[in-house]
Amino acid sequence: MGFFLETLFGGLMVGMLYSLIAIGFVLIYKASGVFNFAQGAMVLFAALAMARFAEWFPLWFGFESLLLANILAFIAAMAVMIVVAWLIERLALSKLVNQEGITLLMATLGIAYFLDGVGQTIFGNDIYKIDVGMPKEPLMVLEGTFPGGLLLSQEDLAAAAVSAALVVVLAIFFQKTATGRALRAVADDHQAAQSIGIPLSRIWVIVWSVAGFSALVAGIIWGSKLGVQFSLSLVALKALPVVILGGLTSIPGAIIGGLLIGVGEKLSEIYLGPMLGGGIEIWFAYVLALVFLLVRPQGLFGEKIIDRV
C-alpha cells in the first residue's frame, strides 16, 4: 500500500507540472483560436533567459547574492517574454487575422523553430543550471502508518505547490479582473468583442504574455529538475495529450488532464511495465489521447461544437 501511494503521489506531482505547460496552450487557444505549437519553444526560451541572466547579472553588476540574481533574472526574463509576445502579435498574428486555422497553425510552427534558433544563438546551446533553492533531499512521512513510511520528493512537492498557486492566480485573473473578462469575451466571439470596444491586438499581446509567464514558471521548475537544454522543449510536448484529454478550451480540464496522465503513466509503468516489457511511460499519454480523440474528441471538459446545416 505504501509503495502504491508513493507512486500515486509521484504521478500527481508530475501531472501538476504537465498541467502548468498545458495551461499555456489553453490560454492562447481560448483567446485567439490558435493552437500554439510554439508553447514548448517558449518554455525553453524562457528557461534559457532565466538561467543565463542569473549567471550574467552577478558578473555584470558585481554582487554575489543568489537570491538577488534570481529575482533580477526572473524580472528580466519576464520582460523578454513580454517583448516576444508583442513581436509575435505585431509581426505575425496581426497580419493573419481571419485566416484559415491551418495558416495560423503553420505560423506557430514557424515561431517555434524561430524561438529555438534565436534562443540558442543569444543564450547558448550548452546545458545550463537553474538554482532557485528548491530542496533536493527526499522527505519521509507517515512512518508510523506504513512500514518504512512514504518517501516523497521535496522538490516535486515544492513544484506542485507553485503550480497550484499559479493555477489559482490565473483563475482569479480570468474570473475577477476586467482584463480577464475581456479575454473571455474575445474567446467567445472575436467580432462581438470588437464591436463593444475590446481591442483585439492588445488582448492578444496580453494573452501571449500570460502564456509566456506560464512558460517561464514551467521552464524554471523543469530546468531546476533536469537542467536547461534542448530536450526541455520536448518535455513540453507531453502537454499536448493533456489538452486533448482535458479539452482545448478548459483550464480546469488542463489541470485534471495533467493529473490523470501523470498518475496513469506512473502506475502503468510500475504495474504493467514488467508484463509488457517497460517503456509504457513514454507512450501512455499519447495512446490515452488517441483513445479520447476516438470516443470524445472535445475532451473531458471541452466544448462540443455542433454545426447546423
PDB file of N, CA, C and O in Angstrom, residues 139-214:
ATOM      1  N   LEU A 139      11.798  13.334   1.311  1.00  0.00           N
ATOM      2  CA  LEU A 139      11.159  13.537   2.618  1.00  0.00           C
ATOM      3  C   LEU A 139      10.421  12.257   3.015  1.00  0.00           C
ATOM      4  O   LEU A 139       9.661  11.707   2.210  1.00  0.00           O
ATOM      5  N   MET A 140      10.677  11.781   4.232  1.00  0.00           N
ATOM      6  CA  MET A 140       9.992  10.581   4.725  1.00  0.00           C
ATOM      7  C   MET A 140       8.793  10.999   5.581  1.00  0.00           C
ATOM      8  O   MET A 140       8.950  11.780   6.521  1.00  0.00           O
ATOM      9  N   VAL A 141       7.589  10.520   5.245  1.00  0.00           N
ATOM     10  CA  VAL A 141       6.379  10.868   6.001  1.00  0.00           C
ATOM     11  C   VAL A 141       5.611   9.590   6.350  1.00  0.00           C
ATOM     12  O   VAL A 141       5.823   8.539   5.739  1.00  0.00           O
ATOM     13  N   LEU A 142       4.690   9.720   7.308  1.00  0.00           N
ATOM     14  CA  LEU A 142       3.792   8.629   7.725  1.00  0.00           C
ATOM     15  C   LEU A 142       4.543   7.350   8.085  1.00  0.00           C
ATOM     16  O   LEU A 142       4.116   6.240   7.737  1.00  0.00           O
ATOM     17  N   GLU A 143       5.656   7.513   8.815  1.00  0.00           N
ATOM     18  CA  GLU A 143       6.442   6.335   9.182  1.00  0.00           C
ATOM     19  C   GLU A 143       5.688   5.454  10.160  1.00  0.00           C
ATOM     20  O   GLU A 143       5.927   4.238  10.227  1.00  0.00           O
ATOM     21  N   GLY A 144       4.782   6.048  10.946  1.00  0.00           N
ATOM     22  CA  GLY A 144       4.024   5.246  11.896  1.00  0.00           C
ATOM     23  C   GLY A 144       2.829   4.554  11.273  1.00  0.00           C
ATOM     24  O   GLY A 144       2.238   3.648  11.865  1.00  0.00           O
ATOM     25  N   THR A 145       2.436   4.952  10.072  1.00  0.00           N
ATOM     26  CA  THR A 145       1.246   4.373   9.426  1.00  0.00           C
ATOM     27  C   THR A 145       1.618   3.232   8.486  1.00  0.00           C
ATOM     28  O   THR A 145       0.949   2.202   8.441  1.00  0.00           O
ATOM     29  N   PHE A 146       2.700   3.450   7.706  1.00  0.00           N
ATOM     30  CA  PHE A 146       3.126   2.420   6.760  1.00  0.00           C
ATOM     31  C   PHE A 146       4.535   1.944   7.130  1.00  0.00           C
ATOM     32  O   PHE A 146       5.375   2.761   7.532  1.00  0.00           O
ATOM     33  N   PRO A 147       4.800   0.646   7.011  1.00  0.00           N
ATOM     34  CA  PRO A 147       6.154   0.149   7.306  1.00  0.00           C
ATOM     35  C   PRO A 147       7.183   0.831   6.396  1.00  0.00           C
ATOM     36  O   PRO A 147       7.088   0.774   5.173  1.00  0.00           O
ATOM     37  N   GLY A 148       8.121   1.501   7.012  1.00  0.00           N
ATOM     38  CA  GLY A 148       9.137   2.211   6.222  1.00  0.00           C
ATOM     39  C   GLY A 148       8.727   3.597   5.795  1.00  0.00           C
ATOM     40  O   GLY A 148       9.544   4.359   5.282  1.00  0.00           O
ATOM     41  N   GLY A 149       7.436   3.968   5.997  1.00  0.00           N
ATOM     42  CA  GLY A 149       6.957   5.308   5.648  1.00  0.00           C
ATOM     43  C   GLY A 149       6.815   5.521   4.156  1.00  0.00           C
ATOM     44  O   GLY A 149       6.987   4.605   3.347  1.00  0.00           O
ATOM     45  N   LEU A 150       6.456   6.742   3.797  1.00  0.00           N
ATOM     46  CA  LEU A 150       6.330   7.124   2.380  1.00  0.00           C
ATOM     47  C   LEU A 150       7.465   8.079   2.041  1.00  0.00           C
ATOM     48  O   LEU A 150       7.698   9.068   2.730  1.00  0.00           O
ATOM     49  N   LEU A 151       8.175   7.787   0.960  1.00  0.00           N
ATOM     50  CA  LEU A 151       9.295   8.617   0.535  1.00  0.00           C
ATOM     51  C   LEU A 151       8.815   9.563  -0.568  1.00  0.00           C
ATOM     52  O   LEU A 151       8.418   9.125  -1.652  1.00  0.00           O
ATOM     53  N   LEU A 152       8.813  10.872  -0.276  1.00  0.00           N
ATOM     54  CA  LEU A 152       8.340  11.854  -1.257  1.00  0.00           C
ATOM     55  C   LEU A 152       9.472  12.811  -1.609  1.00  0.00           C
ATOM     56  O   LEU A 152      10.344  13.095  -0.798  1.00  0.00           O
ATOM     57  N   SER A 153       9.447  13.303  -2.830  1.00  0.00           N
ATOM     58  CA  SER A 153      10.445  14.270  -3.288  1.00  0.00           C
ATOM     59  C   SER A 153      10.030  15.679  -2.855  1.00  0.00           C
ATOM     60  O   SER A 153       8.959  16.162  -3.237  1.00  0.00           O
ATOM     61  N   GLN A 154      10.869  16.328  -2.047  1.00  0.00           N
ATOM     62  CA  GLN A 154      10.551  17.704  -1.626  1.00  0.00           C
ATOM     63  C   GLN A 154      10.534  18.641  -2.824  1.00  0.00           C
ATOM     64  O   GLN A 154       9.755  19.599  -2.871  1.00  0.00           O
ATOM     65  N   GLU A 155      11.394  18.368  -3.799  1.00  0.00           N
ATOM     66  CA  GLU A 155      11.427  19.217  -4.995  1.00  0.00           C
ATOM     67  C   GLU A 155      10.101  19.125  -5.759  1.00  0.00           C
ATOM     68  O   GLU A 155       9.548  20.135  -6.191  1.00  0.00           O
ATOM     69  N   ASP A 156       9.582  17.899  -5.889  1.00  0.00           N
ATOM     70  CA  ASP A 156       8.298  17.730  -6.579  1.00  0.00           C
ATOM     71  C   ASP A 156       7.163  18.371  -5.791  1.00  0.00           C
ATOM     72  O   ASP A 156       6.230  18.946  -6.371  1.00  0.00           O
ATOM     73  N   LEU A 157       7.222  18.252  -4.442  1.00  0.00           N
ATOM     74  CA  LEU A 157       6.184  18.882  -3.616  1.00  0.00           C
ATOM     75  C   LEU A 157       6.191  20.406  -3.802  1.00  0.00           C
ATOM     76  O   LEU A 157       5.133  21.030  -3.958  1.00  0.00           O
ATOM     77  N   ALA A 158       7.396  20.989  -3.797  1.00  0.00           N
ATOM     78  CA  ALA A 158       7.502  22.439  -3.980  1.00  0.00           C
ATOM     79  C   ALA A 158       7.005  22.848  -5.360  1.00  0.00           C
ATOM     80  O   ALA A 158       6.291  23.853  -5.525  1.00  0.00           O
ATOM     81  N   ALA A 159       7.373  22.055  -6.380  1.00  0.00           N
ATOM     82  CA  ALA A 159       6.941  22.366  -7.749  1.00  0.00           C
ATOM     83  C   ALA A 159       5.421  22.283  -7.875  1.00  0.00           C
ATOM     84  O   ALA A 159       4.783  23.129  -8.516  1.00  0.00           O
ATOM     85  N   ALA A 160       4.837  21.244  -7.241  1.00  0.00           N
ATOM     86  CA  ALA A 160       3.382  21.096  -7.298  1.00  0.00           C
ATOM     87  C   ALA A 160       2.689  22.257  -6.587  1.00  0.00           C
ATOM     88  O   ALA A 160       1.648  22.758  -7.052  1.00  0.00           O
ATOM     89  N   ALA A 161       3.275  22.717  -5.480  1.00  0.00           N
ATOM     90  CA  ALA A 161       2.680  23.847  -4.743  1.00  0.00           C
ATOM     91  C   ALA A 161       2.727  25.125  -5.595  1.00  0.00           C
ATOM     92  O   ALA A 161       1.742  25.880  -5.648  1.00  0.00           O
ATOM     93  N   VAL A 162       3.862  25.358  -6.265  1.00  0.00           N
ATOM     94  CA  VAL A 162       3.974  26.543  -7.138  1.00  0.00           C
ATOM     95  C   VAL A 162       2.970  26.450  -8.281  1.00  0.00           C
ATOM     96  O   VAL A 162       2.301  27.432  -8.641  1.00  0.00           O
ATOM     97  N   SER A 163       2.856  25.256  -8.869  1.00  0.00           N
ATOM     98  CA  SER A 163       1.909  25.069  -9.979  1.00  0.00           C
ATOM     99  C   SER A 163       0.482  25.338  -9.528  1.00  0.00           C
ATOM    100  O   SER A 163      -0.291  26.022 -10.209  1.00  0.00           O
ATOM    101  N   ALA A 164       0.121  24.805  -8.350  1.00  0.00           N
ATOM    102  CA  ALA A 164      -1.232  25.007  -7.841  1.00  0.00           C
ATOM    103  C   ALA A 164      -1.502  26.490  -7.574  1.00  0.00           C
ATOM    104  O   ALA A 164      -2.590  27.006  -7.881  1.00  0.00           O
ATOM    105  N   ALA A 165      -0.487  27.191  -7.025  1.00  0.00           N
ATOM    106  CA  ALA A 165      -0.658  28.625  -6.754  1.00  0.00           C
ATOM    107  C   ALA A 165      -0.853  29.401  -8.055  1.00  0.00           C
ATOM    108  O   ALA A 165      -1.689  30.319  -8.130  1.00  0.00           O
ATOM    109  N   LEU A 166      -0.105  29.028  -9.082  1.00  0.00           N
ATOM    110  CA  LEU A 166      -0.248  29.714 -10.372  1.00  0.00           C
ATOM    111  C   LEU A 166      -1.639  29.497 -10.960  1.00  0.00           C
ATOM    112  O   LEU A 166      -2.246  30.425 -11.515  1.00  0.00           O
ATOM    113  N   VAL A 167      -2.138  28.276 -10.823  1.00  0.00           N
ATOM    114  CA  VAL A 167      -3.482  27.983 -11.338  1.00  0.00           C
ATOM    115  C   VAL A 167      -4.520  28.852 -10.627  1.00  0.00           C
ATOM    116  O   VAL A 167      -5.437  29.409 -11.256  1.00  0.00           O
ATOM    117  N   VAL A 168      -4.393  28.986  -9.301  1.00  0.00           N
ATOM    118  CA  VAL A 168      -5.335  29.814  -8.529  1.00  0.00           C
ATOM    119  C   VAL A 168      -5.256  31.272  -8.989  1.00  0.00           C
ATOM    120  O   VAL A 168      -6.285  31.936  -9.194  1.00  0.00           O
ATOM    121  N   VAL A 169      -4.028  31.774  -9.175  1.00  0.00           N
ATOM    122  CA  VAL A 169      -3.843  33.170  -9.624  1.00  0.00           C
ATOM    123  C   VAL A 169      -4.492  33.385 -10.991  1.00  0.00           C
ATOM    124  O   VAL A 169      -5.192  34.380 -11.215  1.00  0.00           O
ATOM    125  N   LEU A 170      -4.283  32.433 -11.902  1.00  0.00           N
ATOM    126  CA  LEU A 170      -4.874  32.566 -13.239  1.00  0.00           C
ATOM    127  C   LEU A 170      -6.402  32.503 -13.180  1.00  0.00           C
ATOM    128  O   LEU A 170      -7.088  33.242 -13.900  1.00  0.00           O
ATOM    129  N   ALA A 171      -6.917  31.621 -12.315  1.00  0.00           N
ATOM    130  CA  ALA A 171      -8.377  31.515 -12.191  1.00  0.00           C
ATOM    131  C   ALA A 171      -8.960  32.833 -11.686  1.00  0.00           C
ATOM    132  O   ALA A 171      -9.983  33.319 -12.200  1.00  0.00           O
ATOM    133  N   ILE A 172      -8.320  33.454 -10.691  1.00  0.00           N
ATOM    134  CA  ILE A 172      -8.785  34.747 -10.169  1.00  0.00           C
ATOM    135  C   ILE A 172      -8.669  35.821 -11.243  1.00  0.00           C
ATOM    136  O   ILE A 172      -9.575  36.645 -11.427  1.00  0.00           O
ATOM    137  N   PHE A 173      -7.551  35.792 -11.981  1.00  0.00           N
ATOM    138  CA  PHE A 173      -7.339  36.779 -13.046  1.00  0.00           C
ATOM    139  C   PHE A 173      -8.459  36.709 -14.088  1.00  0.00           C
ATOM    140  O   PHE A 173      -9.006  37.737 -14.510  1.00  0.00           O
ATOM    141  N   PHE A 174      -8.821  35.496 -14.500  1.00  0.00           N
ATOM    142  CA  PHE A 174      -9.848  35.356 -15.536  1.00  0.00           C
ATOM    143  C   PHE A 174     -11.245  35.673 -15.026  1.00  0.00           C
ATOM    144  O   PHE A 174     -12.077  36.185 -15.767  1.00  0.00           O
ATOM    145  N   GLN A 175     -11.520  35.358 -13.753  1.00  0.00           N
ATOM    146  CA  GLN A 175     -12.871  35.497 -13.248  1.00  0.00           C
ATOM    147  C   GLN A 175     -13.157  36.873 -12.639  1.00  0.00           C
ATOM    148  O   GLN A 175     -14.279  37.377 -12.720  1.00  0.00           O
ATOM    149  N   LYS A 176     -12.125  37.513 -12.030  1.00  0.00           N
ATOM    150  CA  LYS A 176     -12.381  38.691 -11.213  1.00  0.00           C
ATOM    151  C   LYS A 176     -11.880  40.007 -11.788  1.00  0.00           C
ATOM    152  O   LYS A 176     -12.210  41.071 -11.246  1.00  0.00           O
ATOM    153  N   THR A 177     -11.054  39.979 -12.832  1.00  0.00           N
ATOM    154  CA  THR A 177     -10.498  41.226 -13.350  1.00  0.00           C
ATOM    155  C   THR A 177     -11.159  41.606 -14.672  1.00  0.00           C
ATOM    156  O   THR A 177     -11.661  40.733 -15.409  1.00  0.00           O
ATOM    157  N   ALA A 178     -11.136  42.920 -14.970  1.00  0.00           N
ATOM    158  CA  ALA A 178     -11.729  43.389 -16.227  1.00  0.00           C
ATOM    159  C   ALA A 178     -10.979  42.832 -17.434  1.00  0.00           C
ATOM    160  O   ALA A 178     -11.589  42.447 -18.446  1.00  0.00           O
ATOM    161  N   THR A 179      -9.654  42.759 -17.310  1.00  0.00           N
ATOM    162  CA  THR A 179      -8.867  42.201 -18.414  1.00  0.00           C
ATOM    163  C   THR A 179      -9.187  40.724 -18.623  1.00  0.00           C
ATOM    164  O   THR A 179      -9.309  40.259 -19.771  1.00  0.00           O
ATOM    165  N   GLY A 180      -9.344  40.002 -17.531  1.00  0.00           N
ATOM    166  CA  GLY A 180      -9.688  38.586 -17.647  1.00  0.00           C
ATOM    167  C   GLY A 180     -11.038  38.392 -18.322  1.00  0.00           C
ATOM    168  O   GLY A 180     -11.205  37.510 -19.164  1.00  0.00           O
ATOM    169  N   ARG A 181     -12.010  39.250 -17.955  1.00  0.00           N
ATOM    170  CA  ARG A 181     -13.335  39.137 -18.590  1.00  0.00           C
ATOM    171  C   ARG A 181     -13.251  39.508 -20.070  1.00  0.00           C
ATOM    172  O   ARG A 181     -13.940  38.913 -20.909  1.00  0.00           O
ATOM    173  N   ALA A 182     -12.382  40.472 -20.404  1.00  0.00           N
ATOM    174  CA  ALA A 182     -12.203  40.829 -21.816  1.00  0.00           C
ATOM    175  C   ALA A 182     -11.598  39.655 -22.594  1.00  0.00           C
ATOM    176  O   ALA A 182     -12.003  39.380 -23.732  1.00  0.00           O
ATOM    177  N   LEU A 183     -10.653  38.958 -21.968  1.00  0.00           N
ATOM    178  CA  LEU A 183     -10.061  37.782 -22.617  1.00  0.00           C
ATOM    179  C   LEU A 183     -11.119  36.720 -22.874  1.00  0.00           C
ATOM    180  O   LEU A 183     -11.156  36.102 -23.941  1.00  0.00           O
ATOM    181  N   ARG A 184     -12.001  36.521 -21.900  1.00  0.00           N
ATOM    182  CA  ARG A 184     -13.057  35.516 -22.086  1.00  0.00           C
ATOM    183  C   ARG A 184     -14.036  35.946 -23.166  1.00  0.00           C
ATOM    184  O   ARG A 184     -14.526  35.121 -23.948  1.00  0.00           O
ATOM    185  N   ALA A 185     -14.294  37.257 -23.236  1.00  0.00           N
ATOM    186  CA  ALA A 185     -15.204  37.757 -24.275  1.00  0.00           C
ATOM    187  C   ALA A 185     -14.612  37.532 -25.665  1.00  0.00           C
ATOM    188  O   ALA A 185     -15.308  37.102 -26.598  1.00  0.00           O
ATOM    189  N   VAL A 186     -13.321  37.806 -25.806  1.00  0.00           N
ATOM    190  CA  VAL A 186     -12.657  37.569 -27.094  1.00  0.00           C
ATOM    191  C   VAL A 186     -12.686  36.092 -27.443  1.00  0.00           C
ATOM    192  O   VAL A 186     -12.873  35.713 -28.608  1.00  0.00           O
ATOM    193  N   ALA A 187     -12.493  35.244 -26.423  1.00  0.00           N
ATOM    194  CA  ALA A 187     -12.511  33.803 -26.675  1.00  0.00           C
ATOM    195  C   ALA A 187     -13.876  33.354 -27.186  1.00  0.00           C
ATOM    196  O   ALA A 187     -13.974  32.491 -28.055  1.00  0.00           O
ATOM    197  N   ASP A 188     -14.949  33.965 -26.662  1.00  0.00           N
ATOM    198  CA  ASP A 188     -16.295  33.553 -27.072  1.00  0.00           C
ATOM    199  C   ASP A 188     -16.620  34.012 -28.491  1.00  0.00           C
ATOM    200  O   ASP A 188     -17.184  33.257 -29.284  1.00  0.00           O
ATOM    201  N   ASP A 189     -16.276  35.257 -28.827  1.00  0.00           N
ATOM    202  CA  ASP A 189     -16.621  35.780 -30.155  1.00  0.00           C
ATOM    203  C   ASP A 189     -15.747  36.993 -30.464  1.00  0.00           C
ATOM    204  O   ASP A 189     -15.939  38.062 -29.867  1.00  0.00           O
ATOM    205  N   HIS A 190     -14.817  36.852 -31.388  1.00  0.00           N
ATOM    206  CA  HIS A 190     -13.907  37.950 -31.714  1.00  0.00           C
ATOM    207  C   HIS A 190     -14.654  39.197 -32.175  1.00  0.00           C
ATOM    208  O   HIS A 190     -14.412  40.315 -31.711  1.00  0.00           O
ATOM    209  N   GLN A 191     -15.576  38.995 -33.129  1.00  0.00           N
ATOM    210  CA  GLN A 191     -16.262  40.146 -33.727  1.00  0.00           C
ATOM    211  C   GLN A 191     -17.143  40.858 -32.709  1.00  0.00           C
ATOM    212  O   GLN A 191     -17.192  42.096 -32.670  1.00  0.00           O
ATOM    213  N   ALA A 192     -17.861  40.089 -31.885  1.00  0.00           N
ATOM    214  CA  ALA A 192     -18.711  40.702 -30.865  1.00  0.00           C
ATOM    215  C   ALA A 192     -17.865  41.489 -29.859  1.00  0.00           C
ATOM    216  O   ALA A 192     -18.243  42.587 -29.438  1.00  0.00           O
ATOM    217  N   ALA A 193     -16.709  40.939 -29.513  1.00  0.00           N
ATOM    218  CA  ALA A 193     -15.824  41.632 -28.563  1.00  0.00           C
ATOM    219  C   ALA A 193     -15.325  42.941 -29.159  1.00  0.00           C
ATOM    220  O   ALA A 193     -15.285  43.979 -28.477  1.00  0.00           O
ATOM    221  N   GLN A 194     -14.965  42.915 -30.444  1.00  0.00           N
ATOM    222  CA  GLN A 194     -14.502  44.137 -31.101  1.00  0.00           C
ATOM    223  C   GLN A 194     -15.612  45.173 -31.187  1.00  0.00           C
ATOM    224  O   GLN A 194     -15.369  46.376 -31.052  1.00  0.00           O
ATOM    225  N   SER A 195     -16.845  44.706 -31.385  1.00  0.00           N
ATOM    226  CA  SER A 195     -17.958  45.637 -31.550  1.00  0.00           C
ATOM    227  C   SER A 195     -18.259  46.413 -30.272  1.00  0.00           C
ATOM    228  O   SER A 195     -18.873  47.482 -30.315  1.00  0.00           O
ATOM    229  N   ILE A 196     -17.858  45.882 -29.112  1.00  0.00           N
ATOM    230  CA  ILE A 196     -18.091  46.613 -27.857  1.00  0.00           C
ATOM    231  C   ILE A 196     -16.809  47.306 -27.377  1.00  0.00           C
ATOM    232  O   ILE A 196     -16.692  47.696 -26.214  1.00  0.00           O
ATOM    233  N   GLY A 197     -15.823  47.409 -28.266  1.00  0.00           N
ATOM    234  CA  GLY A 197     -14.648  48.225 -27.973  1.00  0.00           C
ATOM    235  C   GLY A 197     -13.464  47.517 -27.360  1.00  0.00           C
ATOM    236  O   GLY A 197     -12.556  48.173 -26.834  1.00  0.00           O
ATOM    237  N   ILE A 198     -13.447  46.196 -27.402  1.00  0.00           N
ATOM    238  CA  ILE A 198     -12.287  45.463 -26.873  1.00  0.00           C
ATOM    239  C   ILE A 198     -11.243  45.345 -27.989  1.00  0.00           C
ATOM    240  O   ILE A 198     -11.517  44.732 -29.013  1.00  0.00           O
ATOM    241  N   PRO A 199     -10.061  45.931 -27.813  1.00  0.00           N
ATOM    242  CA  PRO A 199      -9.044  45.880 -28.871  1.00  0.00           C
ATOM    243  C   PRO A 199      -8.399  44.508 -28.973  1.00  0.00           C
ATOM    244  O   PRO A 199      -7.769  44.038 -28.023  1.00  0.00           O
ATOM    245  N   LEU A 200      -8.572  43.875 -30.129  1.00  0.00           N
ATOM    246  CA  LEU A 200      -8.086  42.508 -30.311  1.00  0.00           C
ATOM    247  C   LEU A 200      -6.568  42.428 -30.171  1.00  0.00           C
ATOM    248  O   LEU A 200      -6.036  41.499 -29.557  1.00  0.00           O
ATOM    249  N   SER A 201      -5.852  43.411 -30.736  1.00  0.00           N
ATOM    250  CA  SER A 201      -4.385  43.348 -30.732  1.00  0.00           C
ATOM    251  C   SER A 201      -3.843  43.401 -29.293  1.00  0.00           C
ATOM    252  O   SER A 201      -2.931  42.661 -28.935  1.00  0.00           O
ATOM    253  N   ARG A 202      -4.432  44.273 -28.461  1.00  0.00           N
ATOM    254  CA  ARG A 202      -3.963  44.383 -27.077  1.00  0.00           C
ATOM    255  C   ARG A 202      -4.241  43.090 -26.307  1.00  0.00           C
ATOM    256  O   ARG A 202      -3.413  42.629 -25.514  1.00  0.00           O
ATOM    257  N   ILE A 203      -5.421  42.507 -26.565  1.00  0.00           N
ATOM    258  CA  ILE A 203      -5.772  41.264 -25.885  1.00  0.00           C
ATOM    259  C   ILE A 203      -4.795  40.156 -26.257  1.00  0.00           C
ATOM    260  O   ILE A 203      -4.366  39.360 -25.421  1.00  0.00           O
ATOM    261  N   TRP A 204      -4.434  40.093 -27.551  1.00  0.00           N
ATOM    262  CA  TRP A 204      -3.507  39.040 -27.975  1.00  0.00           C
ATOM    263  C   TRP A 204      -2.138  39.216 -27.309  1.00  0.00           C
ATOM    264  O   TRP A 204      -1.498  38.257 -26.898  1.00  0.00           O
ATOM    265  N   VAL A 205      -1.662  40.467 -27.202  1.00  0.00           N
ATOM    266  CA  VAL A 205      -0.373  40.695 -26.529  1.00  0.00           C
ATOM    267  C   VAL A 205      -0.461  40.246 -25.072  1.00  0.00           C
ATOM    268  O   VAL A 205       0.453  39.599 -24.533  1.00  0.00           O
ATOM    269  N   ILE A 206      -1.583  40.573 -24.421  1.00  0.00           N
ATOM    270  CA  ILE A 206      -1.746  40.188 -23.013  1.00  0.00           C
ATOM    271  C   ILE A 206      -1.762  38.669 -22.859  1.00  0.00           C
ATOM    272  O   ILE A 206      -1.059  38.103 -22.007  1.00  0.00           O
ATOM    273  N   VAL A 207      -2.541  37.994 -23.713  1.00  0.00           N
ATOM    274  CA  VAL A 207      -2.675  36.551 -23.525  1.00  0.00           C
ATOM    275  C   VAL A 207      -1.372  35.831 -23.860  1.00  0.00           C
ATOM    276  O   VAL A 207      -0.989  34.864 -23.192  1.00  0.00           O
ATOM    277  N   TRP A 208      -0.641  36.304 -24.863  1.00  0.00           N
ATOM    278  CA  TRP A 208       0.662  35.689 -25.154  1.00  0.00           C
ATOM    279  C   TRP A 208       1.650  36.001 -24.024  1.00  0.00           C
ATOM    280  O   TRP A 208       2.530  35.196 -23.725  1.00  0.00           O
ATOM    281  N   SER A 209       1.519  37.173 -23.405  1.00  0.00           N
ATOM    282  CA  SER A 209       2.389  37.490 -22.264  1.00  0.00           C
ATOM    283  C   SER A 209       2.073  36.582 -21.078  1.00  0.00           C
ATOM    284  O   SER A 209       2.984  36.095 -20.391  1.00  0.00           O
ATOM    285  N   VAL A 210       0.781  36.357 -20.818  1.00  0.00           N
ATOM    286  CA  VAL A 210       0.396  35.449 -19.727  1.00  0.00           C
ATOM    287  C   VAL A 210       0.887  34.030 -20.024  1.00  0.00           C
ATOM    288  O   VAL A 210       1.394  33.332 -19.135  1.00  0.00           O
ATOM    289  N   ALA A 211       0.746  33.616 -21.293  1.00  0.00           N
ATOM    290  CA  ALA A 211       1.270  32.295 -21.669  1.00  0.00           C
ATOM    291  C   ALA A 211       2.792  32.266 -21.507  1.00  0.00           C
ATOM    292  O   ALA A 211       3.368  31.235 -21.124  1.00  0.00           O
ATOM    293  N   GLY A 212       3.452  33.400 -21.791  1.00  0.00           N
ATOM    294  CA  GLY A 212       4.898  33.495 -21.581  1.00  0.00           C
ATOM    295  C   GLY A 212       5.257  33.382 -20.117  1.00  0.00           C
ATOM    296  O   GLY A 212       6.253  32.740 -19.753  1.00  0.00           O
ATOM    297  N   PHE A 213       4.447  33.991 -19.247  1.00  0.00           N
ATOM    298  CA  PHE A 213       4.658  33.868 -17.800  1.00  0.00           C
ATOM    299  C   PHE A 213       4.513  32.416 -17.355  1.00  0.00           C
ATOM    300  O   PHE A 213       5.344  31.898 -16.590  1.00  0.00           O
ATOM    301  N   SER A 214       3.467  31.768 -17.872  1.00  0.00           N
ATOM    302  CA  SER A 214       3.269  30.355 -17.548  1.00  0.00           C
ATOM    303  C   SER A 214       4.460  29.529 -18.038  1.00  0.00           C
ATOM    304  O   SER A 214       4.945  28.629 -17.334  1.00  0.00           O
TER     305      SER A 214
END
